[in-house]
Coordinates of C-alpha atoms and ligand atoms in Angstrom, one line a residue:
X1 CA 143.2 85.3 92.0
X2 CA 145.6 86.9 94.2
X3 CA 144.3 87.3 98.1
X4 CA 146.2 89.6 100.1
X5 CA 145.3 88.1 103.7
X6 CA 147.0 88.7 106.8
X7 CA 151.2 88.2 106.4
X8 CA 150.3 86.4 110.3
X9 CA 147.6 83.9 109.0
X10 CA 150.6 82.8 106.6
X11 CA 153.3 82.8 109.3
X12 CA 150.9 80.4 111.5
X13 CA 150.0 78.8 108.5
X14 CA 153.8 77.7 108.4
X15 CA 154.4 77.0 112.0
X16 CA 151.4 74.7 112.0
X17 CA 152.8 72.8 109.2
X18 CA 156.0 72.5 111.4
X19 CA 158.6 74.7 109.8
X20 CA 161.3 74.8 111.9
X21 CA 162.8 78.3 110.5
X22 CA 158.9 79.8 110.9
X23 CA 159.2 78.3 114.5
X24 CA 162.7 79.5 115.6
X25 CA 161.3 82.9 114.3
X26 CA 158.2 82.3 116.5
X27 CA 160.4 81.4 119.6
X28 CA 162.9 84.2 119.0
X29 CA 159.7 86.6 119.0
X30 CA 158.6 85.4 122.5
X31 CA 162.1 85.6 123.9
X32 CA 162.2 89.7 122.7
X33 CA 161.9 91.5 125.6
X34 CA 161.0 94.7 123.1
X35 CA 157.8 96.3 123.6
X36 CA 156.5 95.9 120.0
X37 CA 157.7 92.3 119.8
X38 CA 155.7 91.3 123.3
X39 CA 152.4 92.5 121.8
X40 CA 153.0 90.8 118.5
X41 CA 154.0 87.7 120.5
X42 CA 150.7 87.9 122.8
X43 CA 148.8 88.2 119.7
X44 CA 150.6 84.6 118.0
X45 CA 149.7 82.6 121.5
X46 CA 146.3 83.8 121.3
X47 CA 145.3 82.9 118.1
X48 CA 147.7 79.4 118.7
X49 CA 145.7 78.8 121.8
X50 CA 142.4 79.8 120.2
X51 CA 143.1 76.7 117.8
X52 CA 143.2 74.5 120.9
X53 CA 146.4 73.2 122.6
X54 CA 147.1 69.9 121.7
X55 CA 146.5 67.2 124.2
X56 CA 148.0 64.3 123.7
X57 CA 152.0 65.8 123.4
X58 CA 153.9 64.9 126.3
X59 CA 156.7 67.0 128.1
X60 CA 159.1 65.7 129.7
X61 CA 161.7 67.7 132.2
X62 CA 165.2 66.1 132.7
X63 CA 168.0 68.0 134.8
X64 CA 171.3 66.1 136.4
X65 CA 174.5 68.0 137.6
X66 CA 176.6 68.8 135.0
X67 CA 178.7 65.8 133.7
X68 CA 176.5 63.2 134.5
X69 CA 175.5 63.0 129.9
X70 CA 172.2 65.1 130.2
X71 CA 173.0 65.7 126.3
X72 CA 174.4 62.1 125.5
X73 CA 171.4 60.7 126.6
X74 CA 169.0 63.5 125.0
X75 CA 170.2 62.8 121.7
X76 CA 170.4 58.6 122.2
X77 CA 166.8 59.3 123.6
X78 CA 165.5 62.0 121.1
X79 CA 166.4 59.5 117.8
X80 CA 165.3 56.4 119.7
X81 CA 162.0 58.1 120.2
X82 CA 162.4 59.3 116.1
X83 CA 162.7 55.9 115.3
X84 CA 158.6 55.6 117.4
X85 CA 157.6 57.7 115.2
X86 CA 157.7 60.9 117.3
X87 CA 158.4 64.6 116.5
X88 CA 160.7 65.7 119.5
X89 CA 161.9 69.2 120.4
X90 CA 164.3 69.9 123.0
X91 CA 164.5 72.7 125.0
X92 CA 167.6 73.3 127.1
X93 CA 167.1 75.8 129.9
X94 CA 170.1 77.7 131.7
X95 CA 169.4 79.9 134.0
X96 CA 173.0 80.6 134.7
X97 CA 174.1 84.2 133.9
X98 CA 177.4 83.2 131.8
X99 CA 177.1 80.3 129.7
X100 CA 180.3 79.8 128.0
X101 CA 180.1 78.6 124.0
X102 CA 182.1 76.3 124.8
X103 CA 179.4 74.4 126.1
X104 CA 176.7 75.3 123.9
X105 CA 179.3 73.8 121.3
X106 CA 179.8 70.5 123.2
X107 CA 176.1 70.5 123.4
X108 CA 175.8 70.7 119.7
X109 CA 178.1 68.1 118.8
X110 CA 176.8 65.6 121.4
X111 CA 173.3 66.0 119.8
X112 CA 174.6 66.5 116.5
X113 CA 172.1 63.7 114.8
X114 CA 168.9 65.5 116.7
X115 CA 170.2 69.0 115.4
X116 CA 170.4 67.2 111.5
X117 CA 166.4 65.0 111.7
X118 CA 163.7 66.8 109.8
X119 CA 161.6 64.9 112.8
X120 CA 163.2 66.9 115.7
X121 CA 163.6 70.7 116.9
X122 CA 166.3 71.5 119.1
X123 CA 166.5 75.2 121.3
X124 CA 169.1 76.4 124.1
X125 CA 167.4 79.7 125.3
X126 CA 169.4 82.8 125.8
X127 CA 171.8 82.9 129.1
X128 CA 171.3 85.7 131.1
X129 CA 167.5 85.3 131.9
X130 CA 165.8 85.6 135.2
X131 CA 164.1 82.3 136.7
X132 CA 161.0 83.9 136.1
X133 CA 161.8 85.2 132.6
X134 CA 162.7 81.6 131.8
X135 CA 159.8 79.7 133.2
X136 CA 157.9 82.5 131.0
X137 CA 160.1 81.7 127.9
X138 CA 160.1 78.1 128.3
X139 CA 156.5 77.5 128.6
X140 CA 155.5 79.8 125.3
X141 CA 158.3 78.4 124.2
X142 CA 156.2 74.7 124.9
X143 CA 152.9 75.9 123.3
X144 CA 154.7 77.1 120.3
X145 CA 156.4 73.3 119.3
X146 CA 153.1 71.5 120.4
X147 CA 151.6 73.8 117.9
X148 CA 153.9 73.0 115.2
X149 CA 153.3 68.8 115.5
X150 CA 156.1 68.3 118.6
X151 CA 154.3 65.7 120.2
X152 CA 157.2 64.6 122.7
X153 CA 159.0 68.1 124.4
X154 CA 161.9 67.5 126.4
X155 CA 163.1 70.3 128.3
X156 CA 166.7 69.9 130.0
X157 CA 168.1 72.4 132.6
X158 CA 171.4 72.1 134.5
X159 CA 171.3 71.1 138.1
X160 CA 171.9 74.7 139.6
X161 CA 169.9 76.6 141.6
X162 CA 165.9 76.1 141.3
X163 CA 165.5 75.4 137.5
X164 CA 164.6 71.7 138.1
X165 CA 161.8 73.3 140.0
X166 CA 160.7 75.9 137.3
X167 CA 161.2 73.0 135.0
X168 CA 159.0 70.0 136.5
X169 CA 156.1 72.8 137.4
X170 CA 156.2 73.1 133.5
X171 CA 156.5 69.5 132.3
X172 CA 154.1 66.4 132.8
X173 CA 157.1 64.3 134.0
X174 CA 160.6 64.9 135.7
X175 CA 163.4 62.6 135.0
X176 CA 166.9 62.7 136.7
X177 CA 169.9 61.7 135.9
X178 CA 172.2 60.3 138.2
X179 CA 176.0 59.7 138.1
X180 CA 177.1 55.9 139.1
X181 CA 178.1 56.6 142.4
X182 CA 176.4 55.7 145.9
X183 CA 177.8 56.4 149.0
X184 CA 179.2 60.0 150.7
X185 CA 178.4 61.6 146.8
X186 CA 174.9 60.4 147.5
X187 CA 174.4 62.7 149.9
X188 CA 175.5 65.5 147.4
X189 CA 172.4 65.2 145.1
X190 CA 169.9 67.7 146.8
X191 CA 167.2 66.2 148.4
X192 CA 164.9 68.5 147.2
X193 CA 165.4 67.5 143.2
X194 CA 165.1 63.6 144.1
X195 CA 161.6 64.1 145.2
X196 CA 160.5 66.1 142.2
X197 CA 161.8 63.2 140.2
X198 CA 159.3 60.7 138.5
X199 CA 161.8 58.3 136.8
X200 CA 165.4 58.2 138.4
X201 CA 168.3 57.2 135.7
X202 CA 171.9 56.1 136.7
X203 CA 173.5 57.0 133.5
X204 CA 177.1 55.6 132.6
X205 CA 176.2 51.7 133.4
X206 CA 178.6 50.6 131.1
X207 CA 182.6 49.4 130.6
X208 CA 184.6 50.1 134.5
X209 CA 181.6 51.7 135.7
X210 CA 178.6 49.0 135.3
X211 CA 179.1 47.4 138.4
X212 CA 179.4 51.0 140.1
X213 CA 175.9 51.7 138.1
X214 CA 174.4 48.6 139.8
X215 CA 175.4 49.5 143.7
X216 CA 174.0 53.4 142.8
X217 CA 170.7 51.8 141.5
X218 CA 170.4 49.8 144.9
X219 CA 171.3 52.5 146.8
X220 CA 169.2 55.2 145.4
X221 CA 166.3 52.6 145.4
X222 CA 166.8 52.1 149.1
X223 CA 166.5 56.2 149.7
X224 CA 163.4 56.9 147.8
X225 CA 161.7 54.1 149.7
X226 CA 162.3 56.8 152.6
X227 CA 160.8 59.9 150.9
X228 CA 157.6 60.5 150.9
X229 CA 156.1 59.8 147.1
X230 CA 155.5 63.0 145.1
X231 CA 151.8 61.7 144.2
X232 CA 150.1 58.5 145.7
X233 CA 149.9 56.9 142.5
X234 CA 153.5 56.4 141.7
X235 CA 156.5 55.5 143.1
X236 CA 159.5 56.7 141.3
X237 CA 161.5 54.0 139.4
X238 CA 165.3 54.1 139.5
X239 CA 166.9 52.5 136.0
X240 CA 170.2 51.8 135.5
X241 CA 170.9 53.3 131.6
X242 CA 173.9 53.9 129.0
X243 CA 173.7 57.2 127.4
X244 CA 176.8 56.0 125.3
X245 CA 175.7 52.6 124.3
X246 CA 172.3 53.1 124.2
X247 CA 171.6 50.3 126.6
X248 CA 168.6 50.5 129.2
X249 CA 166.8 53.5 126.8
X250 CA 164.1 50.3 125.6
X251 CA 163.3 50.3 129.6
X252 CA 162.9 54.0 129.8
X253 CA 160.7 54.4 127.2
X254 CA 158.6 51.0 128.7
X255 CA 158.4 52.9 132.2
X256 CA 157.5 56.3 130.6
X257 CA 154.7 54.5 128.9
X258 CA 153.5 52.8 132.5
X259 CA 153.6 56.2 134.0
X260 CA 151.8 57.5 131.2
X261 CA 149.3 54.9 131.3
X262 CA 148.8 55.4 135.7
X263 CA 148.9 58.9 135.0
X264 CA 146.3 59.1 133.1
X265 CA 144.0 56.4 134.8
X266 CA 144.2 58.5 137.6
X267 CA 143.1 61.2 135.5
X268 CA 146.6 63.2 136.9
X269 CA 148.3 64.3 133.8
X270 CA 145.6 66.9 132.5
X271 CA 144.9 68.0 136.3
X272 CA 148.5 68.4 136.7
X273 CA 148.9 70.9 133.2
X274 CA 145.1 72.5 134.7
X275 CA 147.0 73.5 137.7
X276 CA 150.6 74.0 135.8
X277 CA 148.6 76.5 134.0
X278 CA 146.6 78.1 137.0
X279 CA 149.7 78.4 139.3
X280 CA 151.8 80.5 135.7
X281 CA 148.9 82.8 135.5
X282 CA 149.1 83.6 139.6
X283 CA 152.8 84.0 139.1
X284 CA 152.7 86.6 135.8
X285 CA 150.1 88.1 138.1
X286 CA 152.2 88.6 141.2
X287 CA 155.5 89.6 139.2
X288 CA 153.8 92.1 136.9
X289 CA 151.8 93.8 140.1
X290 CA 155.3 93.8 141.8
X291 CA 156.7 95.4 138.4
X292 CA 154.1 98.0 137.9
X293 CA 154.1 99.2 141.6
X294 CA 157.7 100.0 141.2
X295 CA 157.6 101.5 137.7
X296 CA 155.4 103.9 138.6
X297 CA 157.6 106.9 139.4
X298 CA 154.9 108.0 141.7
X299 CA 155.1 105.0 143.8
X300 CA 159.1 105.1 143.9
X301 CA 159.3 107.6 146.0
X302 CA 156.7 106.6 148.7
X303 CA 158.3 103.2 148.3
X304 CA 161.6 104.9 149.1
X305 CA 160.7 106.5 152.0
X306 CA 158.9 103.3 153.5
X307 CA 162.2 100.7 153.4
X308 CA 164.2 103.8 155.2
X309 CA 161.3 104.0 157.7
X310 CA 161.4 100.0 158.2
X311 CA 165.5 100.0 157.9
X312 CA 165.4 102.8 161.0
X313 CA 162.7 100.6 162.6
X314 CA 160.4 103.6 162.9
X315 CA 157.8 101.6 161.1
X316 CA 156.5 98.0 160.9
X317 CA 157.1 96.4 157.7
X318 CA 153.7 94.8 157.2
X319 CA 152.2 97.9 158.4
X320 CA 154.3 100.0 156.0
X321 CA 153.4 97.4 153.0
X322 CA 149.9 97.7 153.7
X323 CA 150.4 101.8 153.8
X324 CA 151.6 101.6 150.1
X325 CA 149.1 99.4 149.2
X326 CA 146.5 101.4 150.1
X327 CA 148.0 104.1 148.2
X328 CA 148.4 102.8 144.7
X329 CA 144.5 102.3 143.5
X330 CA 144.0 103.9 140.0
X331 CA 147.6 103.9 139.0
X332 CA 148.1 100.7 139.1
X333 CA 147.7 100.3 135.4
Ligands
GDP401 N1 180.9 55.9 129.9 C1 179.9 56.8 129.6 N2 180.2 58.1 129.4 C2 179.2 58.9 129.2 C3 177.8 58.4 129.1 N3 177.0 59.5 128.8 C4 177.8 60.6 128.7 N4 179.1 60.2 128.9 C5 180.3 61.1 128.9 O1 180.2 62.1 129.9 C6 180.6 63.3 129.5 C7 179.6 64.4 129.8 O2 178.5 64.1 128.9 P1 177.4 65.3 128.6 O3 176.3 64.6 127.8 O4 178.1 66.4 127.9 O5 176.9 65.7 130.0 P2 176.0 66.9 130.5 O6 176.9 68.0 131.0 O7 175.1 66.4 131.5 O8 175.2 67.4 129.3 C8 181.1 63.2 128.1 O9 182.4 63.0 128.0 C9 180.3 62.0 127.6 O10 181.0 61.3 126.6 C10 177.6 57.0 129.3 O11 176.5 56.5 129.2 N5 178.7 56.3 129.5
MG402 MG1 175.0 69.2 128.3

């Protein structure tokens, strides 16, 4: 008996069972910024989420400036956590506009055992994205893998701009990766990304630069003893590690575990994904009331006419916003 079901029920059929050509297909869907693609993609995450996300997966962000052996230490990591018994996808974010392939090669062949294990899934997304259309990407791009068995996600971005941002408001966990100096180049890592940071990493502790390593563990200890902690139940760890050799990943994996463990005794790593997932709905919200105000070739116009008003300073802006506002009613659709 043949039965001629839905070709869908057979595509998620696939994706569930982990296929990694069904799930770069699924991926490539919900990065289409075509019409017909987005509704076919809304219709996949409903019926994935429908199922019930999976719970227990754990995502991890990881950003460092470029240099520092982001993708060294992804694919020491990603095999070492193979070797667990994990299923790990890695998701490389890039916000940048031009990306050469240069790098994308480079990042290839440093994670060239990851890209060849039936046990891991690796993804750069698209250069040229928006932050917003990223954070979008990237976290369907999250449900999709943790639907198709990826129990550990990693999701690397390059230290530019605000993409470690985007990137820890989508993971469970931030780790940074340091470079093995203290000192005046301390003061070059940006404040801002230290304290987002969960678990701190001074890669390269090896050869010339061990003892190097060492002082930059001290000293970067000493400075997040100043900060205020990101959550009271924590306070970030800084590790020295080896990307190249491999030694120091046991440690990380031992302090992931710990912060796994106070995580969830403090009942903070499902509260964190609640409110992840509250704060991505308020933000599609806010971007797509922004985007169909201004699409609306009625609302162009008026919209026109209010920044020349504001520019001449012949109206308030709030008064001239709240003007428009109360102008748009039924068709804001
Ligand atoms: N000595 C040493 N070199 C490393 C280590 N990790 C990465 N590198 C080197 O640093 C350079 C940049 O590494 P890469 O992983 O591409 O950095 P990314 O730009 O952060 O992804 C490469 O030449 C790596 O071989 C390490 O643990 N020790
Ligand atoms: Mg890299």
């Amino acid at each position: 008996v043949t039965v001629v079901g839905d070709p869908r029920d057979a595509r998620i059929a696939l994706l569930r069972r982990g296929d990694r050509r069904a799930l770069a297909r699924a991926i490539t869907l919900i990065e289409s910024t075509r019409g017909a693609d987005r509704a076919e993609a809304e219709a996949l995450l409903t019926r994935i989420a429908a199922e019930g996300a999976p719970q227990a997966t754990l995502r991890i962000g990881m950003s460092g400036v470029p240099g520092v052996g982001k993708s060294t230490f992804v694919e020491r990591f990603g095999l070492a956590a193979i070797a667990r018994g994990h299923r790990v996808a890695v998701l490389a974010v890039d916000p940048s506009s031009k990306r050469t392939g240069g790098a994308i090669l480079g990042d290839k062949t440093r994670m060239a055992g990851l890209a060849r294990a039936p046990e891991a899934f690796v993804r750069p997304t698209a250069a040229g994205a928006t932050l917003g259309g990223v954070a979008r990407r990237t976290g369907e791009a999250i449900e999709l893998v943790e639907a198709a068995g990826f129990d550990l996600v990693l999701v690397e971005t390059v230290g530019v701009g605000q993409s470690e941002t985007a990137v820890a408001s989508l993971t469970d966990l931030f780790i940074l990766l340091l470079p093995p100096a203290g000192g005046d180049e301390l003061q070059g890592i940006k404040k801002g990304v230290v304290e987002i940071a969960d678990i701190l990493l001074v890669n390269k502790a090896d050869g010339d630069l061990a003892a190097a390593a060492a002082r930059a563990v001290a000293d970067y200890t000493a400075a997040i003893n100043l900060l205020r902690p990101r959550v009271a139940w924590w306070r970030p760890p800084v590790l020295p590690v080896s990307a190249a050799t491999g030694a120091g990943v046991d440690a990380v994996f031992e302090e992931i575990a710990r912060w796994r463990q106070t995580a969830e005794a403090a009942g903070a790593r499902l509260a964190r994904r609640r409110e992840q997932a509250r704060e991505r709905l308020w933000d599609e919200l806010t971007a797509g009331l922004v985007a169909r105000f201004a699409d609306d070739p009625a609302n162009a116009a008026r919209l026109e006419a209010a920044l020349a008003e504001v520019a001449a300073g012949t109206a308030s802006p709030a008064v001239a916003a709240r003007r428009l506002l109360d102008g748009i009613g039924a068709n804001l659709r």
